[in-house]
């Protein structure tokens, strides 16, 4: 006899390069405005203000290479190319030095955004959940172990739409680097294996439409891609 009224949801997970084993995902944290030029294009002061965060549900994950329908309730559907960090050890209220050792791996991701809903939420001082945490809004490649990539402190991060480059930056341009982000987030949460952190996007974000193909690259990681199809 089942202990559940309905069958439990499938455990969200991400593929890992070089193994059939997968990384089970519990939470997705996202850093807002972590590149100075993107902060400016969104109308904010990039003067190293403390990082802030929003979240996406783990069920929003979708693997790179997917075809995703243009989402409902938006007329301004945006891409944001990001480095994704996978936590591999419990950390709470730690220093950047300790935080660095807790990083298990990295991936390339897209933080897909209903920008018009985000703008409306900002204007009314409301949460960003409907703008950021919708179905299939967290695109991700397979993860690569940190032991294979190094610290990912620098390297090109780019995104193209239909073969035309839209975003170009460098991981060294992040206002808060990976170790600082993990350390800061650990002041707020008991971080655990299964936590992913999308670390922010360079400038050049923009809208996509059905039929568009997005492709992104971060030096040393698999390429991320997404094809936008007609609305359901």
Rosetta silent file (secondary structure, phi, psi, omega in degrees, C-alpha in Angstrom):
SEQUENCE: XXXXXXXXXXXXXXXXXXXXXXXXXXXXXXXXXXXXXXXXXXXXXXXXXXXXXXXXXXXXXXXXXXXXXXXXXXXXXXXXXXXXXXXXXXXXXXXXXXXXXXXXXXXXXXXXXXXXXXXXXXXXXXXXXXXXXXXXXXXXXXXXXXXXXXXXXXXXXXXXXXXXXXXXXXXXXXXXXXXXXXXXXXXXXXXXXXXXXXXXXXXXXXXXXXXXXXXXXXXXXXXXXXXXXXXX
SCORE:     score description
SCORE:     0.000 S_00000001
   1 L     0.000  132.988 -176.596    0.000    0.000    0.000 S_00000001
   2 L   -73.100  146.269  174.706    1.406    3.400   -1.004 S_00000001
   3 L   -89.097    1.685 -175.676    2.255    6.041    1.603 S_00000001
   4 L  -120.140  143.797  174.358    1.428    8.795   -0.907 S_00000001
   5 L   -65.219  -44.514  176.680   -1.885   10.097   -2.235 S_00000001
   6 L  -123.518  156.001  178.060   -0.204   10.654   -5.614 S_00000001
   7 L   -57.483  140.467  178.258    3.077    9.219   -6.902 S_00000001
   8 L   -60.973  150.385  176.948    6.074   11.311   -5.793 S_00000001
   9 L   -64.773  151.745  176.055    7.531   13.718   -8.344 S_00000001
  10 L   -64.424  138.220  178.614   10.576   12.599  -10.279 S_00000001
  11 L   -67.860  117.931  175.403   13.836   13.687   -8.630 S_00000001
  12 L   -63.926  141.682 -178.107   15.325   16.565  -10.661 S_00000001
  13 E  -156.096  166.289 -178.688   18.909   15.829  -11.654 S_00000001
  14 E  -128.852  140.297  176.257   21.695   16.859  -14.019 S_00000001
  15 E   -65.577  153.451  178.880   23.989   14.704  -16.128 S_00000001
  16 E  -123.830  130.719 -178.201   27.678   14.582  -15.203 S_00000001
  17 L   -62.214  132.123  174.022   30.416   14.364  -17.796 S_00000001
  18 L    88.324    4.930 -179.652   32.222   11.037  -17.839 S_00000001
  19 E  -152.455  154.637  174.345   29.745    9.008  -15.786 S_00000001
  20 E   -82.081  -16.014  178.075   26.230    7.579  -15.929 S_00000001
  21 E   -69.099  148.459 -177.015   25.634    8.796  -12.363 S_00000001
  22 E  -117.179  159.735  178.591   23.666   12.024  -12.067 S_00000001
  23 E   -95.422  110.999  179.122   23.759   15.010   -9.708 S_00000001
  24 E   -72.735  133.967 -174.903   20.461   15.161   -7.779 S_00000001
  25 L  -109.298  129.773  177.144   19.205   18.745   -7.427 S_00000001
  26 L  -102.420  -45.067 -175.215   17.400   20.077   -4.371 S_00000001
  27 E  -140.522  153.483  173.685   17.515   23.872   -4.851 S_00000001
  28 E  -125.615  115.124  173.598   18.452   26.454   -7.471 S_00000001
  29 E  -101.775  146.479  178.549   19.761   29.816   -6.292 S_00000001
  30 E  -131.343  138.109  179.358   20.406   32.660   -8.742 S_00000001
  31 E   -94.800  129.239  178.018   22.546   35.770   -8.249 S_00000001
  32 E   -89.295  138.431  171.673   21.092   39.039   -9.529 S_00000001
  33 L    50.485   61.505 -178.104   23.190   41.654  -11.346 S_00000001
  34 L  -103.468    6.067  170.931   26.636   40.104  -10.868 S_00000001
  35 E  -122.793  131.607 -173.223   28.263   41.733  -13.926 S_00000001
  36 H   -58.078  -44.789 -177.017   28.712   45.523  -13.860 S_00000001
  37 H   -65.049  -36.526  177.178   27.708   46.091  -17.494 S_00000001
  38 H   -68.905  -38.637  176.782   24.523   44.037  -17.079 S_00000001
  39 H   -57.719  -42.334  179.827   23.673   45.941  -13.897 S_00000001
  40 H   -65.925  -41.810 -177.835   23.946   49.172  -15.890 S_00000001
  41 H   -67.965  -20.866  176.717   21.794   47.891  -18.752 S_00000001
  42 L   -95.138    7.035  173.514   19.123   46.987  -16.178 S_00000001
  43 L    84.260   24.276 -177.637   19.292   50.493  -14.679 S_00000001
  44 L  -119.129  164.154  177.590   21.231   49.727  -11.483 S_00000001
  45 L   -88.565  120.134 -176.355   24.462   50.870   -9.858 S_00000001
  46 L   -87.431   22.844 -169.507   27.090   48.101  -10.123 S_00000001
  47 L   -75.515   55.283  176.446   29.222   49.516   -7.309 S_00000001
  48 L    47.776   44.684  171.560   29.832   46.147   -5.601 S_00000001
  49 L   -65.766  155.695  178.552   26.631   46.230   -3.605 S_00000001
  50 L   -54.905  142.533 -179.684   26.084   43.060   -1.544 S_00000001
  51 L   -64.174  149.693  172.835   24.842   40.220   -3.762 S_00000001
  52 E  -126.657  162.461 -169.133   21.143   39.424   -3.766 S_00000001
  53 E  -133.748  152.009  164.541   19.404   36.220   -4.748 S_00000001
  54 E  -133.914  174.613 -175.729   16.254   34.773   -6.201 S_00000001
  55 E  -134.055  160.649  171.985   15.398   31.134   -6.743 S_00000001
  56 E  -125.675  149.392  175.480   13.913   28.746   -9.250 S_00000001
  57 L   -71.021  148.963  179.486   12.292   25.412   -8.386 S_00000001
  58 H   -59.291  -28.564 -179.659   14.416   22.372   -9.160 S_00000001
  59 H   -71.964   -5.999  176.091   11.642   21.138  -11.455 S_00000001
  60 H   -79.395   -8.240 -178.632   12.368   24.122  -13.757 S_00000001
  61 E   -63.835  140.812  173.817   15.566   22.386  -14.949 S_00000001
  62 E  -143.321  136.579 -175.858   15.746   21.421  -18.607 S_00000001
  63 E   -73.392  148.943  172.867   18.786   19.885  -20.310 S_00000001
  64 L   -53.012  143.531 -178.754   20.814   21.680  -22.940 S_00000001
  65 L    93.527   -3.083 -177.397   19.704   20.795  -26.454 S_00000001
  66 E   -75.494  158.874  167.752   16.010   20.821  -25.587 S_00000001
  67 E  -103.956  123.091 -174.537   13.170   22.306  -27.613 S_00000001
  68 E  -123.969  132.472  178.857   11.066   24.506  -25.321 S_00000001
  69 E   -69.321  142.004  174.170    7.723   26.123  -26.109 S_00000001
  70 L   -55.403  126.850 -169.926    7.491   29.909  -25.871 S_00000001
  71 L   -73.970  159.199  178.767    6.046   30.374  -22.367 S_00000001
  72 L   -74.925  163.946  169.061    2.601   31.790  -21.568 S_00000001
  73 L    68.285   22.099  177.139    1.827   35.240  -20.134 S_00000001
  74 L  -142.049  150.269  170.852    4.787   37.065  -21.698 S_00000001
  75 L  -119.983   10.432 -173.669    5.582   39.153  -24.747 S_00000001
  76 L  -149.489   77.048 -173.115    9.255   39.621  -23.802 S_00000001
  77 E   -94.660  115.947 -170.569   11.029   36.284  -23.254 S_00000001
  78 E  -112.708  152.588  169.149   14.752   36.763  -22.539 S_00000001
  79 E   -97.270  151.402  168.916   17.930   34.675  -22.371 S_00000001
  80 L  -143.345  115.677 -177.453   20.657   35.157  -19.746 S_00000001
  81 E   -83.572  130.831 -172.644   23.888   33.178  -20.186 S_00000001
  82 E  -145.479  149.284  166.012   25.417   32.039  -16.869 S_00000001
  83 E   -78.626  133.631  179.207   28.079   29.948  -15.146 S_00000001
  84 E  -112.721  133.815 -179.869   26.403   27.393  -12.857 S_00000001
  85 E  -107.778  134.819  175.676   28.047   26.139   -9.660 S_00000001
  86 E  -110.157  123.057 -179.023   27.230   22.748   -8.094 S_00000001
  87 E   -79.652  141.661 -177.128   27.808   22.431   -4.345 S_00000001
  88 L  -127.518    6.073  178.455   29.471   19.232   -3.119 S_00000001
  89 L  -153.162  149.031  177.709   29.836   19.631    0.654 S_00000001
  90 L   -65.700  132.677  176.136   27.738   21.078    3.504 S_00000001
  91 E  -141.953  140.622  178.257   28.720   24.681    4.312 S_00000001
  92 L  -149.695  122.629  178.936   27.234   27.248    6.676 S_00000001
  93 L    53.801   55.692 -176.814   28.658   30.668    7.549 S_00000001
  94 L  -108.620  166.791  175.371   32.021   29.933    5.947 S_00000001
  95 L   -82.690  164.802  175.178   34.846   32.035    4.532 S_00000001
  96 H   -57.567  -33.985 -179.853   35.566   32.235    0.794 S_00000001
  97 H   -63.834  -44.590  177.184   38.525   29.899    1.309 S_00000001
  98 H   -69.340  -39.358 -179.537   36.301   27.197    2.806 S_00000001
  99 H   -60.694  -39.258 -179.094   33.571   27.928    0.270 S_00000001
 100 H   -57.957  -39.692 -178.730   35.953   27.342   -2.632 S_00000001
 101 H   -72.426  -16.643 -179.144   36.600   23.797   -1.456 S_00000001
 102 L   -85.418   -7.228  179.571   32.842   23.098   -1.301 S_00000001
 103 E   -78.357  120.388 -177.785   32.381   23.596   -5.052 S_00000001
 104 E   -89.743  -35.649 -176.272   31.946   20.165   -6.662 S_00000001
 105 E  -169.416  179.652 -176.166   31.497   21.159  -10.287 S_00000001
 106 E  -137.742  153.077  171.521   30.403   23.614  -12.940 S_00000001
 107 E  -143.228  171.164  171.772   28.012   23.812  -15.861 S_00000001
 108 E  -103.158  138.168 -175.944   26.843   26.340  -18.416 S_00000001
 109 E  -141.556  165.513  173.565   23.260   27.505  -18.059 S_00000001
 110 E  -120.919  123.017  171.953   20.520   29.799  -19.298 S_00000001
 111 E   -92.597   92.286 -179.012   18.380   31.750  -16.845 S_00000001
 112 L   -77.441  140.500 -166.697   15.309   32.220  -19.041 S_00000001
 113 E  -138.969  133.754  169.850   13.208   35.193  -17.973 S_00000001
 114 E   -87.037   90.295 -168.099    9.773   36.652  -18.639 S_00000001
 115 H   -63.678  -35.210  179.638   11.191   40.191  -18.674 S_00000001
 116 H   -66.890  -37.360  176.514    7.865   42.018  -18.856 S_00000001
 117 H   -69.556  -34.277  176.375    6.629   40.191  -15.760 S_00000001
 118 H   -65.137  -44.008 -179.956    9.911   40.994  -14.005 S_00000001
 119 H   -62.190  -40.819  177.853    9.579   44.693  -14.871 S_00000001
 120 H   -64.500  -42.245  178.793    6.011   44.735  -13.551 S_00000001
 121 H   -62.591  -43.733  178.065    7.097   42.994  -10.342 S_00000001
 122 H   -60.134  -44.091 -176.273    9.922   45.484   -9.835 S_00000001
 123 H   -63.220  -28.342 -178.031    7.589   48.437  -10.398 S_00000001
 124 L  -106.804    6.945  179.806    5.227   47.188   -7.680 S_00000001
 125 L    64.893   34.410 -176.678    7.851   45.854   -5.268 S_00000001
 126 L  -103.882  164.058  176.865    6.642   42.289   -5.750 S_00000001
 127 L   -63.316  160.880 -177.662    8.532   38.971   -5.859 S_00000001
 128 L   -95.651    8.471 -169.538   10.041   37.772   -9.140 S_00000001
 129 H   -53.085  -47.951 -176.786    8.703   34.210   -8.973 S_00000001
 130 H   -70.577  -21.980  179.177    6.465   34.342  -12.047 S_00000001
 131 H   -82.756  -27.989 -171.278    9.214   36.084  -14.033 S_00000001
 132 H  -119.191  -31.091 -169.572   12.005   33.685  -13.113 S_00000001
 133 L  -103.111   31.331 -177.044   10.660   30.431  -11.650 S_00000001
 134 L   -86.456  175.267 -176.924    8.386   29.196  -14.423 S_00000001
 135 L   -58.201  135.623  173.399    8.444   25.824  -16.208 S_00000001
 136 L    59.057   35.588 -177.758   11.654   24.999  -18.133 S_00000001
 137 L   -97.957   -3.556 -178.390   13.304   28.277  -17.167 S_00000001
 138 E  -120.968   90.196 -179.316   16.612   26.795  -15.918 S_00000001
 139 E   -84.510  141.923 -177.359   18.547   25.346  -18.842 S_00000001
 140 E  -151.677  144.981  172.647   21.771   23.493  -17.997 S_00000001
 141 L   -81.721  178.205  167.434   24.527   21.446  -19.601 S_00000001
 142 L   -63.484  152.837  178.909   26.041   18.359  -18.070 S_00000001
 143 E   -85.476  150.016  175.492   28.213   19.184  -15.069 S_00000001
 144 E  -121.382  130.958 -178.070   32.001   18.981  -15.101 S_00000001
 145 E   -60.123  142.841  178.873   33.880   18.270  -11.878 S_00000001
 146 H   -61.376  -27.517  177.440   35.852   21.175  -10.440 S_00000001
 147 H   -64.667  -20.186  178.671   38.877   18.889  -10.329 S_00000001
 148 H   -95.462  -25.331 -173.009   38.775   18.953  -14.148 S_00000001
 149 H  -101.565  -22.925 -168.153   38.030   22.650  -14.686 S_00000001
 150 L    80.570 -164.649 -170.478   39.946   24.473  -11.983 S_00000001
 151 L   -78.361   -9.603 -178.532   38.434   27.468  -10.195 S_00000001
 152 L    53.682   44.028 -179.341   36.713   29.012  -13.257 S_00000001
 153 L   -84.169  -18.571 -179.422   37.927   32.437  -12.154 S_00000001
 154 L  -152.411  160.605  179.772   38.388   33.719  -15.709 S_00000001
 155 L   139.184  151.017 -176.189   37.452   32.777  -19.239 S_00000001
 156 E   -66.635  142.497  172.695   35.150   33.890  -22.027 S_00000001
 157 E  -131.423  119.335 -173.778   31.366   33.624  -21.624 S_00000001
 158 E  -136.691  159.481  175.988   29.355   34.210  -24.806 S_00000001
 159 E  -146.255  139.734  176.709   25.878   33.697  -26.238 S_00000001
 160 E  -126.412  151.002  172.644   24.528   33.777  -29.782 S_00000001
 161 E  -121.646  120.730 -177.184   21.009   33.741  -31.202 S_00000001
 162 L    54.076   37.292  177.150   20.669   32.218  -34.671 S_00000001
 163 L    82.600    0.390 -179.812   24.441   32.446  -35.042 S_00000001
 164 E  -105.327  122.056 -177.173   24.637   36.164  -34.176 S_00000001
 165 E   -65.863  131.915 -179.873   26.606   36.998  -31.040 S_00000001
 166 E  -117.708  -33.238 -179.141   24.544   38.835  -28.419 S_00000001
 167 E  -127.511  137.501  172.854   26.535   38.455  -25.188 S_00000001
 168 E  -148.931  124.982  177.558   30.284   38.479  -24.585 S_00000001
 169 E  -152.739 -167.359  177.656   32.026   38.811  -21.245 S_00000001
 170 E  -137.598  141.721  178.470   34.609   37.161  -19.062 S_00000001
 171 H   -57.388  -26.430  177.437   34.139   35.281  -15.802 S_00000001
 172 H   -67.083  -14.693  179.348   36.750   37.636  -14.367 S_00000001
 173 H   -81.830   -6.441 -179.924   34.179   40.434  -14.828 S_00000001
 174 E   -61.684  134.916  178.158   31.904   39.036  -12.123 S_00000001
 175 L   -63.442  -43.592  176.751   31.426   41.542   -9.298 S_00000001
 176 L  -117.166  122.539 -178.692   31.407   38.647   -6.811 S_00000001
 177 L   -77.119  177.144 -173.145   33.494   35.602   -7.745 S_00000001
 178 H   -58.748  -49.216 -177.949   32.417   32.005   -7.151 S_00000001
 179 H   -62.262  -39.003  179.460   34.033   31.589   -3.730 S_00000001
 180 H   -67.914  -38.367  177.909   32.606   34.926   -2.538 S_00000001
 181 H   -63.125  -49.160 -178.604   29.114   34.019   -3.760 S_00000001
 182 H   -62.291  -42.471  179.108   29.141   30.646   -2.016 S_00000001
 183 H   -62.739  -44.039 -179.721   30.517   32.188    1.183 S_00000001
 184 H   -65.980  -44.086  179.988   27.917   34.962    1.156 S_00000001
 185 H   -64.246  -30.638  179.662   25.021   32.597    0.406 S_00000001
 186 L   -70.318  -13.524  173.560   26.215   30.361    3.230 S_00000001
 187 L   -75.212  -17.224 -175.092   25.511   33.211    5.640 S_00000001
 188 L  -108.523  -26.993 -174.722   21.835   32.834    4.721 S_00000001
 189 L  -138.121  152.163  165.136   21.393   29.094    4.118 S_00000001
 190 L   -79.399   98.170 -179.837   22.832   25.754    5.139 S_00000001
 191 E   -75.154  146.198 -173.860   24.156   24.874    1.683 S_00000001
 192 L  -141.358  159.673  167.365   24.254   21.180    0.805 S_00000001
 193 L   -53.866  135.485 -173.392   25.163   18.863   -2.053 S_00000001
 194 L   107.135   -8.210  176.655   22.283   19.220   -4.479 S_00000001
 195 E   -93.009  127.967  173.251   22.328   23.033   -4.458 S_00000001
 196 E  -106.258  146.075  176.756   22.976   24.786   -7.775 S_00000001
 197 E  -128.097  115.975  171.011   23.925   28.460   -8.061 S_00000001
 198 E   -85.000  124.858 -162.429   23.430   30.427  -11.294 S_00000001
 199 L   -98.548   10.912  177.463   26.043   33.162  -10.939 S_00000001
 200 L   105.799  165.598 -171.846   24.718   36.037  -13.083 S_00000001
 201 L  -127.030  148.256  172.077   24.919   37.156  -16.698 S_00000001
 202 L   -69.781  175.229  177.023   26.971   39.608  -18.765 S_00000001
 203 L   -70.767  167.699  179.926   25.284   42.485  -20.593 S_00000001
 204 L   102.911   11.814  177.872   23.506   41.942  -23.910 S_00000001
 205 L   -61.976  153.307 -178.940   20.380   40.155  -22.686 S_00000001
 206 E  -169.474  177.392 -173.178   17.490   40.254  -25.113 S_00000001
 207 E   -86.944  151.234  172.437   14.292   38.734  -26.396 S_00000001
 208 L  -127.591  160.885 -176.633   13.802   35.544  -28.414 S_00000001
 209 L  -130.779  164.860  175.142   10.877   34.288  -30.468 S_00000001
 210 L   -53.194  135.810 -177.153    9.593   30.918  -31.683 S_00000001
 211 L    98.330  -16.925 -179.800   12.053   29.469  -34.171 S_00000001
 212 L   -75.621  146.475  176.901   15.110   31.050  -32.546 S_00000001
 213 E  -118.932  121.301  179.880   18.085   28.904  -31.595 S_00000001
 214 E  -100.081  136.833  173.781   20.191   29.991  -28.616 S_00000001
 215 E  -139.705  136.829 -177.539   23.744   28.761  -28.143 S_00000001
 216 E  -135.580  151.203 -179.165   26.161   29.696  -25.374 S_00000001
 217 E  -135.929  141.694  168.571   29.743   28.918  -24.475 S_00000001
 218 E  -128.744  129.812 -176.607   31.933   29.206  -21.401 S_00000001
 219 L   -53.385  125.976  177.132   35.603   28.385  -21.802 S_00000001
 220 L    90.959   -1.222 -178.382   36.288   24.872  -20.504 S_00000001
 221 L  -124.948  162.529  175.179   32.654   23.734  -20.276 S_00000001
 222 L   -62.031  152.683  176.474   30.159   22.069  -22.631 S_00000001
 223 L   -76.443  145.356  177.956   28.163   24.382  -24.889 S_00000001
 224 E  -106.349  142.002  178.616   24.572   25.095  -23.946 S_00000001
 225 E  -143.994  154.730  179.591   21.798   25.295  -26.532 S_00000001
 226 E  -154.629  134.347  175.469   18.046   25.805  -26.641 S_00000001
 227 E  -109.987  130.271 -179.752   15.505   25.948  -29.473 S_00000001
 228 E   -93.060  125.882  179.963   12.333   27.999  -28.947 S_00000001
 229 E  -109.375  178.476 -178.889    9.187   26.461  -30.433 S_00000001
 230 L   -63.647  151.917  177.530    5.624   27.719  -30.858 S_00000001
 231 L   -57.910  149.919  175.988    3.538   28.260  -27.708 S_00000001
 232 L   -66.435    0.000    0.000    1.603   25.262  -26.415 S_00000001
